[in-house]
Amino acid sequence: MNAPHRLLIGNIGQLITMAGEPHARVGAEMSDLALIRNAAVLIEGQNVIGCGVEDTVYAAATTLGDFDEIDAAGAVVTPGLIDAHTHLVHGGTRQGEFEARALGKTYAEIMDGGGGIYSSVLATRAATLPELVAAAKLHLAEMLAHGTTTCEAKSGYGLDLETELRQLKAVSILNREQPVELIATFMGAHAVPAGTDQGDYVDWLCGVALPEVAASGLARFNDVFCELGVFTQEESEQILLAGKRFGLQPKIHADELNDTGGAALSARIGAISADHLHCASDVGLLAMADAGTIAVLLPGTAVFLGLTVHAPARRMIEAGVAVALGSDFNPGSCYCRSMPLIMSFACTQLGMSPAEALAASTVNAAYASGVGGRVGTIEVGKQADLVLWDADDYRMMPYAMGANLVRTVIKKGSFCVLP
Ligand SMILES: [Zn+2]
């Protein structure tokens, strides 16, 4: 058997390890990047086997035998970024709707003009599995180019079993065919299909779709859009508890446009995360802090939609809620594939510091996606997912708004080909 390949990344100006206790960061922990200057990382096969001050890591590498070496030339190195919330797999695009919104059209007018979520449902139902895979592959290449190495991906544009399973199958194929690691979420409860009775649809989700999806083994999480006019708190609870019985962990789109008690619900049913939360109550946030439910904030969506209400990130961090970030990449309300840009919005719109935004896009996003034990930090024994940035100070990442500072991406110990 061949000896595993070893790679040393030396001359790192700032190594952001995010090392620490094995749980999502809360409060002041979110500002602790466990930063090491003049550092090196040693990789063997797919994993990190050494990281720290360069001299020490170099000496350890030398005693082990041969290794390849790359010179980071004083650059910042971070864990690969993790996008904790996307609607990656879908058919079609809605740039016409984006234009209409820019020209002042309301959502009702856009729906009347054939836009809105149902246009994506029709386009996704019409797309073949190879078409869905091919489209998502282009999005993933773009995400990887911006430093994303792990990404949560939801279904939810089929609203029928055949299409929902096709979306989830696409995620499974994409996991084998390109480097960004995907975690699949079933989101049949994204909307009620046009012309379907609300109660009948909830019954179908709980009695037919969820057992079928769970049996397919294609999804890890079950997500619901809990919002006025979509699914009530009671319906959301029913759907999430049904999923739980079949082994699908709950996630929830909560309190995005109105306070519908989604934050408190997420805590009560043991959801791994509650996402959006623009209008979450203090009571709900405290319940989340107590339960350890992670808040996944999606500031790109409000920016994309031109909204001025943002999630109360500071109140969350002060309340002890672990905050993660996601792009919410989707065809209707946020067509953004860049986590560094999301970090910029977190700083400018949510009042998060660059360090907090980085913690939210690495270790906390990993825990929100159920993979915190393996990725999200640079530590001995963790998977070697790293990004080298064209920057000598990590604050450049959100500061250089809209620029792509990614120089090199390493996923599972291998260099990625960037587009
Ligand atoms: Zn979403």
Tab-separated table of C-alpha atoms and ligand atoms in Angstrom:
chain	number	residue	atom	x	y	z
A	1	MET	CA	0.000	0.000	0.000
A	2	ASN	CA	1.270	3.468	-0.876
A	3	ALA	CA	2.013	5.851	1.977
A	4	PRO	CA	-0.646	8.596	2.210
A	5	HIS	CA	0.273	11.811	0.483
A	6	ARG	CA	1.419	14.624	2.778
A	7	LEU	CA	1.167	18.328	1.983
A	8	LEU	CA	2.537	21.196	4.050
A	9	ILE	CA	1.137	24.702	3.591
A	10	GLY	CA	3.769	27.014	5.014
A	11	ASN	CA	4.362	30.728	5.433
A	12	ILE	CA	0.744	31.457	6.405
A	13	GLY	CA	0.452	35.039	7.672
A	14	GLN	CA	-2.821	34.482	9.563
A	15	LEU	CA	-4.137	30.961	10.092
A	16	ILE	CA	-7.773	31.194	11.185
A	17	THR	CA	-8.256	27.798	12.811
A	18	MET	CA	-11.608	28.390	14.625
A	19	ALA	CA	-10.360	25.634	16.936
A	20	GLY	CA	-12.218	25.130	20.184
A	21	GLU	CA	-14.829	23.096	21.986
A	22	PRO	CA	-16.908	20.741	19.832
A	23	HIS	CA	-20.058	22.872	19.660
A	24	ALA	CA	-21.329	25.982	17.887
A	25	ARG	CA	-19.794	29.248	19.125
A	26	VAL	CA	-21.948	31.600	21.231
A	27	GLY	CA	-21.470	35.088	22.651
A	28	ALA	CA	-17.842	36.180	22.907
A	29	GLU	CA	-16.700	32.809	21.519
A	30	MET	CA	-17.897	34.038	18.126
A	31	SER	CA	-15.109	36.635	18.139
A	32	ASP	CA	-12.378	34.107	18.940
A	33	LEU	CA	-10.897	32.933	15.664
A	34	ALA	CA	-8.084	30.965	17.357
A	35	LEU	CA	-5.790	32.843	15.001
A	36	ILE	CA	-2.150	31.753	14.656
A	37	ARG	CA	0.421	34.009	12.954
A	38	ASN	CA	3.406	32.682	10.959
A	39	ALA	CA	1.701	29.324	10.811
A	40	ALA	CA	1.638	26.119	8.811
A	41	VAL	CA	-0.829	23.297	8.211
A	42	LEU	CA	0.152	19.707	7.530
A	43	ILE	CA	-2.283	17.514	5.620
A	44	GLU	CA	-2.126	13.754	5.193
A	45	GLY	CA	-4.574	12.207	2.766
A	46	GLN	CA	-7.940	13.912	3.432
A	47	ASN	CA	-7.214	15.161	6.942
A	48	VAL	CA	-5.286	17.753	8.893
A	49	ILE	CA	-2.539	16.088	10.944
A	50	GLY	CA	-0.751	19.228	12.121
A	51	CYS	CA	-1.387	22.936	12.469
A	52	GLY	CA	0.272	25.667	14.470
A	53	VAL	CA	3.388	27.804	14.469
A	54	GLU	CA	5.385	27.084	11.323
A	55	ASP	CA	8.617	25.858	12.934
A	56	THR	CA	6.784	23.282	15.033
A	57	VAL	CA	4.654	21.957	12.175
A	58	TYR	CA	7.681	21.863	9.863
A	59	ALA	CA	9.694	19.860	12.383
A	60	ALA	CA	6.842	17.392	12.852
A	61	ALA	CA	6.470	17.000	9.074
A	62	THR	CA	10.184	16.346	8.657
A	63	THR	CA	10.167	13.505	11.167
A	64	LEU	CA	7.297	11.832	9.256
A	65	GLY	CA	9.220	11.728	5.950
A	66	ASP	CA	8.492	13.119	2.486
A	67	PHE	CA	5.951	15.835	1.911
A	68	ASP	CA	5.030	18.341	-0.760
A	69	GLU	CA	5.076	21.965	0.214
A	70	ILE	CA	3.317	25.120	-0.876
A	71	ASP	CA	4.238	28.640	0.147
A	72	ALA	CA	1.233	30.730	1.219
A	73	ALA	CA	3.415	33.865	0.910
A	74	GLY	CA	1.988	35.452	4.050
A	75	ALA	CA	-1.639	34.914	3.055
A	76	VAL	CA	-4.691	34.350	5.234
A	77	VAL	CA	-5.852	30.728	5.416
A	78	THR	CA	-9.317	29.881	6.739
A	79	PRO	CA	-11.462	26.759	6.964
A	80	GLY	CA	-13.427	26.173	3.767
A	81	LEU	CA	-16.583	28.296	3.951
A	82	ILE	CA	-19.894	26.598	4.691
A	83	ASP	CA	-23.159	27.816	3.248
A	84	ALA	CA	-25.811	26.750	5.750
A	85	HIS	CA	-28.925	27.481	3.662
A	86	THR	CA	-29.467	27.153	-0.085
A	87	HIS	CA	-32.171	26.173	-2.553
A	88	LEU	CA	-29.446	24.969	-4.912
A	89	VAL	CA	-31.348	22.600	-7.205
A	90	HIS	CA	-34.089	24.220	-9.259
A	91	GLY	CA	-35.219	24.794	-12.808
A	92	GLY	CA	-35.228	28.178	-14.525
A	93	THR	CA	-34.281	31.683	-13.464
A	94	ARG	CA	-36.398	34.732	-12.556
A	95	GLN	CA	-34.392	37.743	-13.700
A	96	GLY	CA	-37.554	39.266	-15.209
A	97	GLU	CA	-39.078	39.323	-11.750
A	98	PHE	CA	-35.928	40.970	-10.398
A	99	GLU	CA	-36.339	43.681	-13.019
A	100	ALA	CA	-40.053	44.107	-12.251
A	101	ARG	CA	-39.260	44.529	-8.546
A	102	ALA	CA	-36.601	47.102	-9.380
A	103	LEU	CA	-39.258	48.993	-11.342
A	104	GLY	CA	-41.551	49.043	-8.312
A	105	LYS	CA	-43.929	46.129	-9.018
A	106	THR	CA	-45.455	44.469	-5.939
A	107	TYR	CA	-45.240	40.725	-5.249
A	108	ALA	CA	-48.945	40.391	-6.079
A	109	GLU	CA	-48.365	42.059	-9.464
A	110	ILE	CA	-45.360	39.799	-10.062
A	111	MET	CA	-47.486	36.720	-9.240
A	112	ASP	CA	-50.197	37.956	-11.615
A	113	GLY	CA	-47.527	38.258	-14.291
A	114	GLY	CA	-46.635	34.573	-13.917
A	115	GLY	CA	-43.717	35.074	-11.509
A	116	GLY	CA	-43.194	34.013	-7.928
A	117	ILE	CA	-42.403	30.609	-6.488
A	118	TYR	CA	-44.901	28.771	-8.708
A	119	SER	CA	-42.946	29.714	-11.827
A	120	SER	CA	-39.917	27.936	-10.303
A	121	VAL	CA	-42.127	24.966	-9.413
A	122	LEU	CA	-43.276	24.660	-13.050
A	123	ALA	CA	-39.703	25.028	-14.370
A	124	THR	CA	-38.373	22.453	-11.896
A	125	ARG	CA	-41.144	19.953	-12.654
A	126	ALA	CA	-40.300	20.346	-16.353
A	127	ALA	CA	-36.549	19.805	-15.859
A	128	THR	CA	-34.992	16.349	-16.245
A	129	LEU	CA	-32.574	14.957	-13.669
A	130	PRO	CA	-29.530	15.596	-15.931
A	131	GLU	CA	-30.747	19.158	-16.517
A	132	LEU	CA	-31.089	19.819	-12.779
A	133	VAL	CA	-27.637	18.345	-12.138
A	134	ALA	CA	-26.013	20.357	-14.922
A	135	ALA	CA	-27.524	23.662	-13.754
A	136	ALA	CA	-26.578	23.076	-10.118
A	137	LYS	CA	-23.040	22.094	-11.135
A	138	LEU	CA	-22.509	25.564	-12.592
A	139	HIS	CA	-23.776	27.156	-9.363
A	140	LEU	CA	-21.486	24.957	-7.289
A	141	ALA	CA	-18.457	25.889	-9.414
A	142	GLU	CA	-19.260	29.534	-8.711
A	143	MET	CA	-19.675	28.843	-4.978
A	144	LEU	CA	-16.386	26.939	-4.863
A	145	ALA	CA	-14.640	29.812	-6.635
A	146	HIS	CA	-15.803	32.023	-3.735
A	147	GLY	CA	-14.483	29.630	-1.097
A	148	THR	CA	-17.541	27.467	-0.285
A	149	THR	CA	-16.528	23.847	0.288
A	150	THR	CA	-19.691	22.563	2.023
A	151	CYS	CA	-23.271	23.523	1.336
A	152	GLU	CA	-26.745	22.648	2.591
A	153	ALA	CA	-29.213	22.118	-0.286
A	154	LYS	CA	-33.008	21.977	-0.099
A	155	SER	CA	-35.655	20.519	-2.360
A	156	GLY	CA	-38.980	22.351	-2.370
A	157	TYR	CA	-39.635	23.332	-5.989
A	158	GLY	CA	-41.517	20.173	-6.876
A	159	LEU	CA	-44.298	20.045	-4.282
A	160	ASP	CA	-45.018	16.589	-5.668
A	161	LEU	CA	-43.188	13.420	-4.740
A	162	GLU	CA	-41.642	12.726	-8.129
A	163	THR	CA	-40.042	16.161	-8.497
A	164	GLU	CA	-39.001	16.497	-4.856
A	165	LEU	CA	-37.213	13.141	-5.084
A	166	ARG	CA	-35.640	14.231	-8.393
A	167	GLN	CA	-34.216	17.320	-6.694
A	168	LEU	CA	-32.843	15.189	-3.847
A	169	LYS	CA	-31.404	12.660	-6.313
A	170	ALA	CA	-29.649	15.551	-8.057
A	171	VAL	CA	-28.021	16.486	-4.730
A	172	SER	CA	-26.859	12.903	-4.268
A	173	ILE	CA	-25.366	12.778	-7.800
A	174	LEU	CA	-23.709	16.171	-7.318
A	175	ASN	CA	-22.069	14.870	-4.151
A	176	ARG	CA	-20.253	12.302	-6.277
A	177	GLU	CA	-19.490	14.440	-9.321
A	178	GLN	CA	-17.979	17.671	-7.980
A	179	PRO	CA	-15.986	18.735	-4.906
A	180	VAL	CA	-18.436	20.868	-2.861
A	181	GLU	CA	-19.941	18.582	-0.207
A	182	LEU	CA	-23.730	18.796	0.002
A	183	ILE	CA	-26.151	18.092	2.837
A	184	ALA	CA	-29.688	17.442	1.609
A	185	THR	CA	-32.873	18.857	3.144
A	186	PHE	CA	-36.403	17.890	2.089
A	187	MET	CA	-38.612	20.956	1.868
A	188	GLY	CA	-41.923	19.775	0.511
A	189	ALA	CA	-43.403	22.319	2.933
A	190	HIS	CA	-42.037	25.257	0.916
A	191	ALA	CA	-45.519	26.209	-0.343
A	192	VAL	CA	-48.915	24.645	-0.926
A	193	PRO	CA	-49.213	23.676	-4.611
A	194	ALA	CA	-51.628	25.878	-6.564
A	195	GLY	CA	-55.156	24.444	-6.566
A	196	THR	CA	-54.520	22.099	-3.605
A	197	ASP	CA	-56.367	22.231	-0.298
A	198	GLN	CA	-54.034	23.300	2.521
A	199	GLY	CA	-55.152	20.588	4.961
A	200	ASP	CA	-54.964	17.874	2.312
A	201	TYR	CA	-51.432	18.922	1.454
A	202	VAL	CA	-50.282	18.856	5.099
A	203	ASP	CA	-51.843	15.385	5.476
A	204	TRP	CA	-50.086	14.229	2.290
A	205	LEU	CA	-46.740	15.576	3.507
A	206	CYS	CA	-47.045	13.824	6.866
A	207	GLY	CA	-48.588	10.582	5.661
A	208	VAL	CA	-47.074	10.014	2.223
A	209	ALA	CA	-44.184	12.296	1.290
A	210	LEU	CA	-42.167	12.229	4.519
A	211	PRO	CA	-42.133	8.417	4.879
A	212	GLU	CA	-41.198	8.044	1.195
A	213	VAL	CA	-38.411	10.640	1.415
A	214	ALA	CA	-37.077	9.112	4.620
A	215	ALA	CA	-37.110	5.635	3.066
A	216	SER	CA	-35.177	6.919	0.054
A	217	GLY	CA	-32.281	7.904	2.328
A	218	LEU	CA	-31.786	11.008	0.182
A	219	ALA	CA	-32.382	13.684	2.861
A	220	ARG	CA	-31.071	14.357	6.330
A	221	PHE	CA	-33.262	17.316	7.291
A	222	ASN	CA	-36.916	18.335	6.926
A	223	ASP	CA	-37.663	22.048	6.548
A	224	VAL	CA	-40.914	24.055	6.680
A	225	PHE	CA	-41.758	27.619	5.618
A	226	CYS	CA	-43.598	28.798	8.748
A	227	GLU	CA	-45.116	32.132	7.722
A	228	LEU	CA	-48.460	33.958	7.440
A	229	GLY	CA	-50.177	32.656	4.320
A	230	VAL	CA	-47.848	29.650	3.981
A	231	PHE	CA	-47.797	27.161	6.905
A	232	THR	CA	-49.093	28.073	10.356
A	233	GLN	CA	-47.154	27.360	13.512
A	234	GLU	CA	-49.468	24.386	14.216
A	235	GLU	CA	-49.065	22.957	10.713
A	236	SER	CA	-45.301	23.492	10.837
A	237	GLU	CA	-45.098	21.641	14.139
A	238	GLN	CA	-47.174	18.780	12.762
A	239	ILE	CA	-44.955	18.472	9.643
A	240	LEU	CA	-41.675	18.743	11.533
A	241	LEU	CA	-42.720	16.224	14.197
A	242	ALA	CA	-43.870	13.813	11.479
A	243	GLY	CA	-40.461	14.136	9.816
A	244	LYS	CA	-38.757	13.550	13.133
A	245	ARG	CA	-40.654	10.276	13.600
A	246	PHE	CA	-39.181	9.113	10.281
A	247	GLY	CA	-35.662	10.189	11.278
A	248	LEU	CA	-35.502	13.540	9.488
A	249	GLN	CA	-34.112	16.295	11.704
A	250	PRO	CA	-36.144	19.542	11.761
A	251	LYS	CA	-35.089	22.860	10.282
A	252	ILE	CA	-37.445	25.810	9.904
A	253	HIS	CA	-37.853	29.012	7.895
A	254	ALA	CA	-39.055	31.100	10.819
A	255	ASP	CA	-40.300	34.625	11.518
A	256	GLU	CA	-39.006	36.011	8.220
A	257	LEU	CA	-41.776	38.488	7.407
A	258	ASN	CA	-43.883	38.262	10.588
A	259	ASP	CA	-43.471	36.938	14.112
A	260	THR	CA	-45.434	33.696	13.893
A	261	GLY	CA	-43.737	32.050	16.860
A	262	GLY	CA	-41.293	30.154	14.650
A	263	ALA	CA	-38.256	30.782	16.863
A	264	ALA	CA	-39.984	29.336	19.943
A	265	LEU	CA	-41.308	26.417	17.886
A	266	SER	CA	-37.793	25.590	16.654
A	267	ALA	CA	-36.576	25.387	20.250
A	268	ARG	CA	-39.594	23.375	21.437
A	269	ILE	CA	-39.234	20.633	18.844
A	270	GLY	CA	-35.436	20.440	18.921
A	271	ALA	CA	-34.736	21.841	15.450
A	272	ILE	CA	-31.048	22.015	14.574
A	273	SER	CA	-31.577	25.523	13.178
A	274	ALA	CA	-34.144	28.253	12.674
A	275	ASP	CA	-33.475	30.370	9.603
A	276	HIS	CA	-34.206	34.018	8.599
A	277	LEU	CA	-35.685	35.250	11.952
A	278	HIS	CA	-36.005	38.923	10.968
A	279	CYS	CA	-39.076	39.325	13.176
A	280	ALA	CA	-38.245	36.824	15.941
A	281	SER	CA	-39.373	37.807	19.454
A	282	ASP	CA	-37.022	38.049	22.419
A	283	VAL	CA	-38.907	35.192	24.058
A	284	GLY	CA	-38.286	33.066	20.984
A	285	LEU	CA	-34.597	33.957	20.902
A	286	LEU	CA	-34.133	33.086	24.578
A	287	ALA	CA	-35.823	29.737	23.977
A	288	MET	CA	-33.419	29.103	21.094
A	289	ALA	CA	-30.428	29.975	23.288
A	290	ASP	CA	-31.660	27.538	25.959
A	291	ALA	CA	-32.276	24.747	23.456
A	292	GLY	CA	-29.045	25.296	21.518
A	293	THR	CA	-30.946	25.921	18.279
A	294	ILE	CA	-28.686	27.736	15.806
A	295	ALA	CA	-29.914	30.891	14.052
A	296	VAL	CA	-29.067	30.793	10.350
A	297	LEU	CA	-29.159	34.376	9.109
A	298	LEU	CA	-29.518	35.190	5.428
A	299	PRO	CA	-28.790	38.901	4.960
A	300	GLY	CA	-28.440	38.562	1.180
A	301	THR	CA	-32.187	38.011	0.881
A	302	ALA	CA	-33.210	41.317	2.446
A	303	VAL	CA	-30.608	43.144	0.340
A	304	PHE	CA	-31.767	41.360	-2.825
A	305	LEU	CA	-35.418	42.197	-2.107
A	306	GLY	CA	-34.631	45.773	-1.120
A	307	LEU	CA	-35.994	45.297	2.413
A	308	THR	CA	-34.792	47.392	5.306
A	309	VAL	CA	-35.730	45.015	8.132
A	310	HIS	CA	-32.802	42.788	9.048
A	311	ALA	CA	-32.387	39.978	11.521
A	312	PRO	CA	-31.454	41.186	15.021
A	313	ALA	CA	-28.030	39.534	15.026
A	314	ARG	CA	-26.675	41.594	17.925
A	315	ARG	CA	-29.624	40.720	20.156
A	316	MET	CA	-29.127	37.072	19.255
A	317	ILE	CA	-25.415	37.064	20.053
A	318	GLU	CA	-26.100	38.900	23.327
A	319	ALA	CA	-28.833	36.383	24.176
A	320	GLY	CA	-26.404	33.488	23.682
A	321	VAL	CA	-27.832	32.216	20.396
A	322	ALA	CA	-25.232	30.690	18.056
A	323	VAL	CA	-25.426	32.579	14.757
A	324	ALA	CA	-24.565	31.025	11.388
A	325	LEU	CA	-24.779	32.503	7.902
A	326	GLY	CA	-26.091	31.207	4.603
A	327	SER	CA	-26.572	32.612	1.125
A	328	ASP	CA	-30.234	31.502	0.751
A	329	PHE	CA	-29.251	31.030	-2.904
A	330	ASN	CA	-32.531	30.575	-4.793
A	331	PRO	CA	-34.075	31.792	-8.040
A	332	GLY	CA	-36.586	34.217	-6.509
A	333	SER	CA	-35.350	36.058	-3.446
A	334	CYS	CA	-31.518	35.800	-3.500
A	335	TYR	CA	-29.469	34.774	-6.507
A	336	CYS	CA	-26.157	35.075	-4.636
A	337	ARG	CA	-23.521	32.338	-4.603
A	338	SER	CA	-20.768	34.204	-2.740
A	339	MET	CA	-20.363	33.678	0.996
A	340	PRO	CA	-17.748	36.480	1.277
A	341	LEU	CA	-20.414	38.871	-0.048
A	342	ILE	CA	-22.872	37.492	2.522
A	343	MET	CA	-20.217	38.173	5.175
A	344	SER	CA	-20.006	41.770	3.925
A	345	PHE	CA	-23.793	42.114	4.330
A	346	ALA	CA	-23.572	40.557	7.806
A	347	CYS	CA	-21.138	43.319	8.770
A	348	THR	CA	-22.943	46.208	7.087
A	349	GLN	CA	-26.597	45.195	7.645
A	350	LEU	CA	-26.584	43.004	10.758
A	351	GLY	CA	-23.882	44.739	12.800
A	352	MET	CA	-21.703	41.651	13.043
A	353	SER	CA	-17.930	42.027	13.241
A	354	PRO	CA	-15.719	40.468	10.545
A	355	ALA	CA	-14.627	37.858	13.110
A	356	GLU	CA	-18.232	36.993	13.999
A	357	ALA	CA	-19.154	36.793	10.305
A	358	LEU	CA	-16.268	34.389	9.758
A	359	ALA	CA	-17.257	32.192	12.723
A	360	ALA	CA	-20.825	32.210	11.372
A	361	SER	CA	-19.630	31.098	7.912
A	362	THR	CA	-17.379	28.299	9.138
A	363	VAL	CA	-17.757	26.525	12.476
A	364	ASN	CA	-21.327	27.646	13.235
A	365	ALA	CA	-22.542	26.968	9.694
A	366	ALA	CA	-21.012	23.502	10.018
A	367	TYR	CA	-22.966	22.785	13.216
A	368	ALA	CA	-26.148	24.211	11.651
A	369	SER	CA	-25.667	21.711	8.814
A	370	GLY	CA	-24.975	18.770	11.130
A	371	VAL	CA	-21.334	18.376	10.074
A	372	GLY	CA	-19.562	20.321	12.830
A	373	GLY	CA	-17.666	17.261	14.008
A	374	ARG	CA	-15.866	16.975	10.678
A	375	VAL	CA	-15.555	20.396	9.009
A	376	GLY	CA	-15.688	24.112	9.864
A	377	THR	CA	-12.399	24.352	11.776
A	378	ILE	CA	-8.745	23.624	11.007
A	379	GLU	CA	-7.728	21.139	13.684
A	380	VAL	CA	-5.852	17.866	13.877
A	381	GLY	CA	-8.212	15.082	12.866
A	382	LYS	CA	-10.631	17.320	10.964
A	383	GLN	CA	-11.148	17.090	7.226
A	384	ALA	CA	-8.624	19.204	5.281
A	385	ASP	CA	-10.978	21.827	3.781
A	386	LEU	CA	-9.067	25.109	3.491
A	387	VAL	CA	-9.076	28.357	1.561
A	388	LEU	CA	-6.017	30.528	0.848
A	389	TRP	CA	-7.021	34.142	0.338
A	390	ASP	CA	-5.326	36.967	-1.584
A	391	ALA	CA	-5.155	38.941	1.661
A	392	ASP	CA	-2.825	39.282	4.623
A	393	ASP	CA	-5.614	40.269	7.051
A	394	TYR	CA	-8.873	38.294	7.445
A	395	ARG	CA	-10.904	41.507	7.702
A	396	MET	CA	-10.228	42.037	3.989
A	397	MET	CA	-12.737	39.266	3.226
A	398	PRO	CA	-15.887	41.253	4.090
A	399	TYR	CA	-14.192	44.610	3.522
A	400	ALA	CA	-13.375	43.986	-0.158
A	401	MET	CA	-17.101	43.894	-0.911
A	402	GLY	CA	-17.916	42.045	-4.106
A	403	ALA	CA	-14.284	41.170	-4.892
A	404	ASN	CA	-13.215	37.554	-5.088
A	405	LEU	CA	-10.055	37.176	-2.997
A	406	VAL	CA	-9.957	33.375	-3.191
A	407	ARG	CA	-6.548	32.163	-4.369
A	408	THR	CA	-6.620	28.417	-3.693
A	409	VAL	CA	-9.243	25.976	-2.410
A	410	ILE	CA	-8.345	22.619	-0.885
A	411	LYS	CA	-11.161	20.104	-0.325
A	412	LYS	CA	-10.494	16.795	1.482
A	413	GLY	CA	-6.768	17.428	1.060
A	414	SER	CA	-6.919	17.961	-2.717
A	415	PHE	CA	-6.493	21.139	-4.737
A	416	CYS	CA	-9.715	22.183	-6.466
A	417	VAL	CA	-9.781	23.385	-10.038
A	418	LEU	CA	-11.453	26.799	-9.956
A	419	PRO	CA	-13.383	28.162	-12.931
B	1	ZN	ZN	-34.784	29.412	2.203
